[in-house]
Amino acid sequence: MLEARDLTVVHGSTAVVDGVSLTLPEGPYGLGLIGESGSGKTTVARCLSGLVTPTHGTVLFRGENVNGEDVSGEDVSGKDVSGVRRSDAYRRAVQIVVQDTEGALDPRMRVGTVITEVLRAHRMVPRGTERGRVTELLADVGLSAEHAARFPHQLSGGQRQRAAIARALAVRPRFLILDEPTSALDTTVQARILGLLNTLRTEHRLSLLLISHDLAVVEQLCRYVVVLHRGRAVEEGPLTDVLRKPRHPATRNLRDAVPRISP
């Protein structure tokens, strides 16, 4: 469904992402993109979500270049047979949930208004029916209708993350990018969010790209992983194989960083 071919992003004279390729099929599916801080994980996520244009390489969604040309060079930036611009369709299909929920949600807007804005911008429901859809979305992520009237600062960290996930689900995406979605949460709340994401992946048949440096988190949602080190993909494969017999020192360091309690 989504494919990155030879992604390279250069800042100045430094390649922060250097020739990264990955593929995600239709969901339900989970791919872990793991690596230490500064390895290029978030930059890859920004390329896939359209927030950053790669210096080199291609992002394909169902075979079409998301930057407006297909693999043969033909312009595909116009409308599809249903009259929806392909760029708009891609923005709906691919959504990102970031680590900083305080920065991701407008502090001046109530949660219900934040989600309603998305529904109206993408014309997801008939005008005047947004409130009912907002209530449904909040229920999907374990929040009550009362939370729609609250501002982000009136929610706990876990509730803000749930609200951000509800906003992402508002456009009925096929693919969710999760950039360190639980790193700012305590262990108990983290487990609840991971359980929620696992349920949503199955119910909505979502394909997930989970970006993290925490193998214990990745293990909850992903069967396959790609390891980044200094902007390059240095190892990939089924999660169990990579953890059992890591080939690259960066992978071994990540594995060994998982806390263990001695008998």
PDB file of C-alpha atoms in Angstrom:
ATOM      1  CA  MET A   1       0.000   0.000   0.000  1.00  0.00           C
ATOM      2  CA  LEU A   2       2.781   2.415   0.921  1.00  0.00           C
ATOM      3  CA  GLU A   3       6.349   2.230  -0.305  1.00  0.00           C
ATOM      4  CA  ALA A   4       9.454   4.350   0.125  1.00  0.00           C
ATOM      5  CA  ARG A   5      12.233   3.885  -2.402  1.00  0.00           C
ATOM      6  CA  ASP A   6      15.753   5.099  -1.670  1.00  0.00           C
ATOM      7  CA  LEU A   7      14.656   8.044   0.506  1.00  0.00           C
ATOM      8  CA  THR A   8      17.439  10.576   1.025  1.00  0.00           C
ATOM      9  CA  VAL A   9      17.149  13.879   2.858  1.00  0.00           C
ATOM     10  CA  VAL A  10      20.159  16.202   2.913  1.00  0.00           C
ATOM     11  CA  HIS A  11      20.487  19.173   5.267  1.00  0.00           C
ATOM     12  CA  GLY A  12      23.496  21.250   4.302  1.00  0.00           C
ATOM     13  CA  SER A  13      26.223  18.708   3.699  1.00  0.00           C
ATOM     14  CA  THR A  14      24.714  16.052   5.968  1.00  0.00           C
ATOM     15  CA  ALA A  15      22.443  13.238   4.811  1.00  0.00           C
ATOM     16  CA  VAL A  16      20.083  12.832   7.772  1.00  0.00           C
ATOM     17  CA  VAL A  17      18.321  10.055   5.830  1.00  0.00           C
ATOM     18  CA  ASP A  18      20.454   8.103   3.386  1.00  0.00           C
ATOM     19  CA  GLY A  19      18.859   5.648   0.932  1.00  0.00           C
ATOM     20  CA  VAL A  20      16.094   4.235   3.150  1.00  0.00           C
ATOM     21  CA  SER A  21      13.537   1.917   1.552  1.00  0.00           C
ATOM     22  CA  LEU A  22      10.558   0.235   3.195  1.00  0.00           C
ATOM     23  CA  THR A  23       7.216  -1.289   2.254  1.00  0.00           C
ATOM     24  CA  LEU A  24       3.900  -1.534   4.103  1.00  0.00           C
ATOM     25  CA  PRO A  25       1.052  -3.764   2.884  1.00  0.00           C
ATOM     26  CA  GLU A  26      -2.654  -3.333   3.537  1.00  0.00           C
ATOM     27  CA  GLY A  27      -3.630  -3.628   7.189  1.00  0.00           C
ATOM     28  CA  PRO A  28      -3.985  -4.872   9.740  1.00  0.00           C
ATOM     29  CA  TYR A  29      -0.188  -4.710   9.848  1.00  0.00           C
ATOM     30  CA  GLY A  30       2.569  -3.217  11.980  1.00  0.00           C
ATOM     31  CA  LEU A  31       6.086  -2.184  10.947  1.00  0.00           C
ATOM     32  CA  GLY A  32       8.550  -0.892  13.527  1.00  0.00           C
ATOM     33  CA  LEU A  33      11.101   1.743  12.533  1.00  0.00           C
ATOM     34  CA  ILE A  34      13.611   1.709  15.354  1.00  0.00           C
ATOM     35  CA  GLY A  35      16.867   3.449  16.129  1.00  0.00           C
ATOM     36  CA  GLU A  36      18.645   5.692  18.576  1.00  0.00           C
ATOM     37  CA  SER A  37      17.837   9.404  18.865  1.00  0.00           C
ATOM     38  CA  GLY A  38      19.038  11.286  15.786  1.00  0.00           C
ATOM     39  CA  SER A  39      19.035   8.220  13.536  1.00  0.00           C
ATOM     40  CA  GLY A  40      16.556   9.781  11.079  1.00  0.00           C
ATOM     41  CA  LYS A  41      13.324   8.068  12.149  1.00  0.00           C
ATOM     42  CA  THR A  42      11.178  11.205  12.401  1.00  0.00           C
ATOM     43  CA  THR A  43      12.516  12.574   9.108  1.00  0.00           C
ATOM     44  CA  VAL A  44      11.402   9.369   7.382  1.00  0.00           C
ATOM     45  CA  ALA A  45       7.973   9.805   8.987  1.00  0.00           C
ATOM     46  CA  ARG A  46       7.761  13.390   7.720  1.00  0.00           C
ATOM     47  CA  CYS A  47       8.619  12.243   4.198  1.00  0.00           C
ATOM     48  CA  LEU A  48       5.914   9.574   4.291  1.00  0.00           C
ATOM     49  CA  SER A  49       3.308  12.037   5.597  1.00  0.00           C
ATOM     50  CA  GLY A  50       4.184  14.677   2.990  1.00  0.00           C
ATOM     51  CA  LEU A  51       5.568  17.194   5.491  1.00  0.00           C
ATOM     52  CA  VAL A  52       9.079  16.914   4.019  1.00  0.00           C
ATOM     53  CA  THR A  53      10.010  16.472   0.365  1.00  0.00           C
ATOM     54  CA  PRO A  54      12.969  14.092   0.052  1.00  0.00           C
ATOM     55  CA  THR A  55      16.113  15.333  -1.667  1.00  0.00           C
ATOM     56  CA  HIS A  56      16.176  12.048  -3.563  1.00  0.00           C
ATOM     57  CA  GLY A  57      13.915   9.031  -3.679  1.00  0.00           C
ATOM     58  CA  THR A  58      10.229   8.367  -4.057  1.00  0.00           C
ATOM     59  CA  VAL A  59       7.201   7.776  -1.845  1.00  0.00           C
ATOM     60  CA  LEU A  60       4.529   5.673  -3.533  1.00  0.00           C
ATOM     61  CA  PHE A  61       0.971   5.156  -2.358  1.00  0.00           C
ATOM     62  CA  ARG A  62      -0.731   2.310  -4.221  1.00  0.00           C
ATOM     63  CA  GLY A  63       1.810   2.708  -7.000  1.00  0.00           C
ATOM     64  CA  GLU A  64       1.491   6.484  -7.412  1.00  0.00           C
ATOM     65  CA  ASN A  65       4.122   9.041  -6.515  1.00  0.00           C
ATOM     66  CA  VAL A  66       2.653  11.225  -3.766  1.00  0.00           C
ATOM     67  CA  ASN A  67       4.583  14.226  -5.104  1.00  0.00           C
ATOM     68  CA  GLY A  68       2.527  14.257  -8.286  1.00  0.00           C
ATOM     69  CA  GLU A  69       4.186  11.881 -10.755  1.00  0.00           C
ATOM     70  CA  ASP A  70       3.851   8.152 -11.197  1.00  0.00           C
ATOM     71  CA  VAL A  71       6.858   5.896 -11.606  1.00  0.00           C
ATOM     72  CA  SER A  72       6.887   6.534 -15.363  1.00  0.00           C
ATOM     73  CA  GLY A  73       7.074  10.312 -14.889  1.00  0.00           C
ATOM     74  CA  GLU A  74       3.468  10.993 -15.906  1.00  0.00           C
ATOM     75  CA  ASP A  75       1.713  13.806 -14.021  1.00  0.00           C
ATOM     76  CA  VAL A  76      -0.909  12.351 -11.677  1.00  0.00           C
ATOM     77  CA  SER A  77      -1.552  15.414  -9.542  1.00  0.00           C
ATOM     78  CA  GLY A  78      -5.065  15.941 -10.906  1.00  0.00           C
ATOM     79  CA  LYS A  79      -8.321  14.305  -9.864  1.00  0.00           C
ATOM     80  CA  ASP A  80      -9.203  10.643  -9.826  1.00  0.00           C
ATOM     81  CA  VAL A  81     -12.372   9.154 -11.298  1.00  0.00           C
ATOM     82  CA  SER A  82     -14.388  10.196  -8.228  1.00  0.00           C
ATOM     83  CA  GLY A  83     -13.399  13.833  -8.600  1.00  0.00           C
ATOM     84  CA  VAL A  84     -11.184  13.901  -5.486  1.00  0.00           C
ATOM     85  CA  ARG A  85      -7.699  15.340  -5.881  1.00  0.00           C
ATOM     86  CA  ARG A  86      -5.129  12.614  -5.369  1.00  0.00           C
ATOM     87  CA  SER A  87      -3.152  14.839  -2.996  1.00  0.00           C
ATOM     88  CA  ASP A  88      -6.254  15.263  -0.812  1.00  0.00           C
ATOM     89  CA  ALA A  89      -6.953  11.540  -0.930  1.00  0.00           C
ATOM     90  CA  TYR A  90      -3.403  10.825   0.206  1.00  0.00           C
ATOM     91  CA  ARG A  91      -3.682  13.276   3.102  1.00  0.00           C
ATOM     92  CA  ARG A  92      -6.755  11.400   4.275  1.00  0.00           C
ATOM     93  CA  ALA A  93      -5.251   7.964   3.751  1.00  0.00           C
ATOM     94  CA  VAL A  94      -2.045   8.682   5.687  1.00  0.00           C
ATOM     95  CA  GLN A  95      -2.241  10.273   9.131  1.00  0.00           C
ATOM     96  CA  ILE A  96       0.451  10.943  11.714  1.00  0.00           C
ATOM     97  CA  VAL A  97       0.221  10.865  15.522  1.00  0.00           C
ATOM     98  CA  VAL A  98       3.167  12.601  17.174  1.00  0.00           C
ATOM     99  CA  GLN A  99       4.793  12.429  20.584  1.00  0.00           C
ATOM    100  CA  ASP A 100       4.112  16.057  21.586  1.00  0.00           C
ATOM    101  CA  THR A 101       0.349  16.093  22.082  1.00  0.00           C
ATOM    102  CA  GLU A 102       0.482  19.506  23.736  1.00  0.00           C
ATOM    103  CA  GLY A 103       1.943  20.970  20.557  1.00  0.00           C
ATOM    104  CA  ALA A 104      -0.222  18.885  18.237  1.00  0.00           C
ATOM    105  CA  LEU A 105      -3.552  20.115  19.629  1.00  0.00           C
ATOM    106  CA  ASP A 106      -4.420  23.820  19.365  1.00  0.00           C
ATOM    107  CA  PRO A 107      -4.537  25.057  23.000  1.00  0.00           C
ATOM    108  CA  ARG A 108      -7.189  27.660  22.079  1.00  0.00           C
ATOM    109  CA  MET A 109      -9.645  25.117  20.717  1.00  0.00           C
ATOM    110  CA  ARG A 110     -11.821  22.622  22.540  1.00  0.00           C
ATOM    111  CA  VAL A 111     -11.276  18.976  21.642  1.00  0.00           C
ATOM    112  CA  GLY A 112     -14.626  18.726  19.866  1.00  0.00           C
ATOM    113  CA  THR A 113     -13.795  21.777  17.755  1.00  0.00           C
ATOM    114  CA  VAL A 114     -10.397  20.336  16.844  1.00  0.00           C
ATOM    115  CA  ILE A 115     -12.030  17.193  15.446  1.00  0.00           C
ATOM    116  CA  THR A 116     -14.932  19.087  13.838  1.00  0.00           C
ATOM    117  CA  GLU A 117     -12.442  21.248  11.934  1.00  0.00           C
ATOM    118  CA  VAL A 118     -10.996  18.108  10.318  1.00  0.00           C
ATOM    119  CA  LEU A 119     -14.432  16.704   9.457  1.00  0.00           C
ATOM    120  CA  ARG A 120     -15.431  19.951   7.744  1.00  0.00           C
ATOM    121  CA  ALA A 121     -12.133  20.488   5.923  1.00  0.00           C
ATOM    122  CA  HIS A 122     -12.360  17.040   4.337  1.00  0.00           C
ATOM    123  CA  ARG A 123     -16.169  17.016   4.038  1.00  0.00           C
ATOM    124  CA  MET A 124     -16.378  13.721   5.849  1.00  0.00           C
ATOM    125  CA  VAL A 125     -19.985  14.126   7.066  1.00  0.00           C
ATOM    126  CA  PRO A 126     -22.965  16.297   6.082  1.00  0.00           C
ATOM    127  CA  ARG A 127     -22.932  19.791   7.551  1.00  0.00           C
ATOM    128  CA  GLY A 128     -24.661  19.891  10.913  1.00  0.00           C
ATOM    129  CA  THR A 129     -23.991  16.247  11.794  1.00  0.00           C
ATOM    130  CA  GLU A 130     -20.450  16.757  13.053  1.00  0.00           C
ATOM    131  CA  ARG A 131     -21.325  16.550  16.749  1.00  0.00           C
ATOM    132  CA  GLY A 132     -22.597  12.991  16.473  1.00  0.00           C
ATOM    133  CA  ARG A 133     -19.507  11.908  14.558  1.00  0.00           C
ATOM    134  CA  VAL A 134     -17.226  13.578  17.125  1.00  0.00           C
ATOM    135  CA  THR A 135     -18.971  11.595  19.878  1.00  0.00           C
ATOM    136  CA  GLU A 136     -18.448   8.358  17.920  1.00  0.00           C
ATOM    137  CA  LEU A 137     -14.746   9.084  17.390  1.00  0.00           C
ATOM    138  CA  LEU A 138     -14.181   9.901  21.048  1.00  0.00           C
ATOM    139  CA  ALA A 139     -15.956   6.684  22.026  1.00  0.00           C
ATOM    140  CA  ASP A 140     -13.656   4.741  19.678  1.00  0.00           C
ATOM    141  CA  VAL A 141     -10.641   5.903  21.687  1.00  0.00           C
ATOM    142  CA  GLY A 142     -12.237   5.481  25.102  1.00  0.00           C
ATOM    143  CA  LEU A 143     -13.251   9.085  25.788  1.00  0.00           C
ATOM    144  CA  SER A 144     -16.740  10.296  26.694  1.00  0.00           C
ATOM    145  CA  ALA A 145     -18.781  12.962  24.923  1.00  0.00           C
ATOM    146  CA  GLU A 146     -17.971  15.289  27.821  1.00  0.00           C
ATOM    147  CA  HIS A 147     -14.336  15.441  26.748  1.00  0.00           C
ATOM    148  CA  ALA A 148     -15.372  17.272  23.579  1.00  0.00           C
ATOM    149  CA  ALA A 149     -16.010  20.425  25.641  1.00  0.00           C
ATOM    150  CA  ARG A 150     -12.567  20.425  27.263  1.00  0.00           C
ATOM    151  CA  PHE A 151      -9.424  22.253  26.202  1.00  0.00           C
ATOM    152  CA  PRO A 152      -6.212  20.214  25.752  1.00  0.00           C
ATOM    153  CA  HIS A 153      -4.708  21.521  29.013  1.00  0.00           C
ATOM    154  CA  GLN A 154      -7.738  20.127  30.872  1.00  0.00           C
ATOM    155  CA  LEU A 155      -6.861  16.576  29.762  1.00  0.00           C
ATOM    156  CA  SER A 156      -4.240  14.198  31.100  1.00  0.00           C
ATOM    157  CA  GLY A 157      -1.359  13.149  28.860  1.00  0.00           C
ATOM    158  CA  GLY A 158      -3.066   9.872  27.995  1.00  0.00           C
ATOM    159  CA  GLN A 159      -6.356  11.619  27.234  1.00  0.00           C
ATOM    160  CA  ARG A 160      -4.603  14.107  24.938  1.00  0.00           C
ATOM    161  CA  GLN A 161      -2.989  11.229  23.062  1.00  0.00           C
ATOM    162  CA  ARG A 162      -6.393   9.569  22.674  1.00  0.00           C
ATOM    163  CA  ALA A 163      -7.849  12.842  21.375  1.00  0.00           C
ATOM    164  CA  ALA A 164      -5.013  13.093  18.838  1.00  0.00           C
ATOM    165  CA  ILE A 165      -5.731   9.535  17.682  1.00  0.00           C
ATOM    166  CA  ALA A 166      -9.447  10.362  17.376  1.00  0.00           C
ATOM    167  CA  ARG A 167      -8.586  13.341  15.170  1.00  0.00           C
ATOM    168  CA  ALA A 168      -6.409  11.117  12.961  1.00  0.00           C
ATOM    169  CA  LEU A 169      -9.236   8.572  12.629  1.00  0.00           C
ATOM    170  CA  ALA A 170     -11.716  11.307  11.616  1.00  0.00           C
ATOM    171  CA  VAL A 171     -10.703  11.037   7.946  1.00  0.00           C
ATOM    172  CA  ARG A 172     -10.901   7.222   7.906  1.00  0.00           C
ATOM    173  CA  PRO A 173      -7.200   6.655   7.147  1.00  0.00           C
ATOM    174  CA  ARG A 174      -5.675   3.441   5.843  1.00  0.00           C
ATOM    175  CA  PHE A 175      -2.259   4.074   7.355  1.00  0.00           C
ATOM    176  CA  LEU A 176      -1.147   5.592  10.669  1.00  0.00           C
ATOM    177  CA  ILE A 177       2.347   6.877  11.392  1.00  0.00           C
ATOM    178  CA  LEU A 178       2.974   6.724  15.146  1.00  0.00           C
ATOM    179  CA  ASP A 179       6.029   8.794  16.072  1.00  0.00           C
ATOM    180  CA  GLU A 180       6.997   7.862  19.650  1.00  0.00           C
ATOM    181  CA  PRO A 181       3.290   7.937  20.638  1.00  0.00           C
ATOM    182  CA  THR A 182       3.808   6.713  24.205  1.00  0.00           C
ATOM    183  CA  SER A 183       7.277   7.911  25.219  1.00  0.00           C
ATOM    184  CA  ALA A 184       5.927  10.818  27.307  1.00  0.00           C
ATOM    185  CA  LEU A 185       3.470   8.608  29.227  1.00  0.00           C
ATOM    186  CA  ASP A 186       3.902   6.557  32.364  1.00  0.00           C
ATOM    187  CA  THR A 187       3.989   2.771  32.086  1.00  0.00           C
ATOM    188  CA  THR A 188       0.336   2.165  32.965  1.00  0.00           C
ATOM    189  CA  VAL A 189      -1.019   4.747  30.524  1.00  0.00           C
ATOM    190  CA  GLN A 190       1.459   3.566  27.896  1.00  0.00           C
ATOM    191  CA  ALA A 191       0.050   0.039  28.114  1.00  0.00           C
ATOM    192  CA  ARG A 192      -3.505   1.344  27.700  1.00  0.00           C
ATOM    193  CA  ILE A 193      -2.596   3.385  24.603  1.00  0.00           C
ATOM    194  CA  LEU A 194      -0.784   0.425  23.026  1.00  0.00           C
ATOM    195  CA  GLY A 195      -3.783  -1.785  23.733  1.00  0.00           C
ATOM    196  CA  LEU A 196      -6.056   0.819  22.159  1.00  0.00           C
ATOM    197  CA  LEU A 197      -3.880   1.034  19.038  1.00  0.00           C
ATOM    198  CA  ASN A 198      -3.858  -2.735  18.703  1.00  0.00           C
ATOM    199  CA  THR A 199      -7.670  -2.819  18.889  1.00  0.00           C
ATOM    200  CA  LEU A 200      -8.059   0.038  16.400  1.00  0.00           C
ATOM    201  CA  ARG A 201      -5.647  -1.609  13.969  1.00  0.00           C
ATOM    202  CA  THR A 202      -7.812  -4.719  13.878  1.00  0.00           C
ATOM    203  CA  GLU A 203     -11.207  -2.991  13.832  1.00  0.00           C
ATOM    204  CA  HIS A 204     -10.255  -0.425  11.165  1.00  0.00           C
ATOM    205  CA  ARG A 205      -7.808  -2.686   9.286  1.00  0.00           C
ATOM    206  CA  LEU A 206      -5.041  -0.121   9.643  1.00  0.00           C
ATOM    207  CA  SER A 207      -1.442  -0.420   8.588  1.00  0.00           C
ATOM    208  CA  LEU A 208       0.836   1.061  11.263  1.00  0.00           C
ATOM    209  CA  LEU A 209       4.360   2.442  11.136  1.00  0.00           C
ATOM    210  CA  LEU A 210       5.551   2.657  14.738  1.00  0.00           C
ATOM    211  CA  ILE A 211       8.625   4.818  15.256  1.00  0.00           C
ATOM    212  CA  SER A 212      10.461   4.221  18.512  1.00  0.00           C
ATOM    213  CA  HIS A 213      13.782   3.507  20.196  1.00  0.00           C
ATOM    214  CA  ASP A 214      12.007   1.290  22.732  1.00  0.00           C
ATOM    215  CA  LEU A 215      11.940  -2.351  21.637  1.00  0.00           C
ATOM    216  CA  ALA A 216       9.505  -3.245  24.409  1.00  0.00           C
ATOM    217  CA  VAL A 217       6.951  -0.865  22.847  1.00  0.00           C
ATOM    218  CA  VAL A 218       7.601  -2.016  19.277  1.00  0.00           C
ATOM    219  CA  GLU A 219       7.132  -5.642  20.335  1.00  0.00           C
ATOM    220  CA  GLN A 220       3.509  -4.913  21.277  1.00  0.00           C
ATOM    221  CA  LEU A 221       2.416  -3.852  17.765  1.00  0.00           C
ATOM    222  CA  CYS A 222       4.952  -4.994  15.170  1.00  0.00           C
ATOM    223  CA  ARG A 223       6.095  -8.264  13.662  1.00  0.00           C
ATOM    224  CA  TYR A 224       8.637  -6.735  11.276  1.00  0.00           C
ATOM    225  CA  VAL A 225      11.245  -4.049  11.970  1.00  0.00           C
ATOM    226  CA  VAL A 226      13.704  -1.806  10.131  1.00  0.00           C
ATOM    227  CA  VAL A 227      16.690  -0.537  12.133  1.00  0.00           C
ATOM    228  CA  LEU A 228      18.088   2.922  11.363  1.00  0.00           C
ATOM    229  CA  HIS A 229      21.591   4.054  12.304  1.00  0.00           C
ATOM    230  CA  ARG A 230      22.966   7.428  11.267  1.00  0.00           C
ATOM    231  CA  GLY A 231      20.314   7.785   8.604  1.00  0.00           C
ATOM    232  CA  ARG A 232      20.781   4.395   6.995  1.00  0.00           C
ATOM    233  CA  ALA A 233      18.755   1.183   7.260  1.00  0.00           C
ATOM    234  CA  VAL A 234      21.330  -1.230   8.669  1.00  0.00           C
ATOM    235  CA  GLU A 235      19.124  -4.223   9.434  1.00  0.00           C
ATOM    236  CA  GLU A 236      15.576  -5.454   8.856  1.00  0.00           C
ATOM    237  CA  GLY A 237      13.526  -8.568   9.277  1.00  0.00           C
ATOM    238  CA  PRO A 238      10.962 -10.278  11.513  1.00  0.00           C
ATOM    239  CA  LEU A 239      11.153  -8.785  14.998  1.00  0.00           C
ATOM    240  CA  THR A 240      11.840 -12.105  16.739  1.00  0.00           C
ATOM    241  CA  ASP A 241      14.757 -12.879  14.396  1.00  0.00           C
ATOM    242  CA  VAL A 242      16.277  -9.424  14.730  1.00  0.00           C
ATOM    243  CA  LEU A 243      16.099  -9.538  18.523  1.00  0.00           C
ATOM    244  CA  ARG A 244      17.403 -13.086  18.800  1.00  0.00           C
ATOM    245  CA  LYS A 245      20.328 -12.720  16.378  1.00  0.00           C
ATOM    246  CA  PRO A 246      21.066  -9.025  15.730  1.00  0.00           C
ATOM    247  CA  ARG A 247      23.718  -8.581  13.047  1.00  0.00           C
ATOM    248  CA  HIS A 248      24.534  -4.883  13.460  1.00  0.00           C
ATOM    249  CA  PRO A 249      26.059  -3.304  16.602  1.00  0.00           C
ATOM    250  CA  ALA A 250      23.329  -0.626  16.629  1.00  0.00           C
ATOM    251  CA  THR A 251      20.663  -3.334  16.912  1.00  0.00           C
ATOM    252  CA  ARG A 252      22.559  -5.083  19.688  1.00  0.00           C
ATOM    253  CA  ASN A 253      22.837  -1.803  21.583  1.00  0.00           C
ATOM    254  CA  LEU A 254      19.073  -1.228  21.319  1.00  0.00           C
ATOM    255  CA  ARG A 255      18.349  -4.758  22.479  1.00  0.00           C
ATOM    256  CA  ASP A 256      20.758  -4.538  25.387  1.00  0.00           C
ATOM    257  CA  ALA A 257      19.260  -1.211  26.472  1.00  0.00           C
ATOM    258  CA  VAL A 258      15.985  -2.925  27.424  1.00  0.00           C
ATOM    259  CA  PRO A 259      15.916  -3.049  31.255  1.00  0.00           C
ATOM    260  CA  ARG A 260      16.064  -6.525  32.751  1.00  0.00           C
ATOM    261  CA  ILE A 261      15.470  -7.550  36.343  1.00  0.00           C
ATOM    262  CA  SER A 262      18.012 -10.004  37.676  1.00  0.00           C
ATOM    263  CA  PRO A 263      16.685 -13.047  39.601  1.00  0.00           C
TER     264      PRO A 263
END
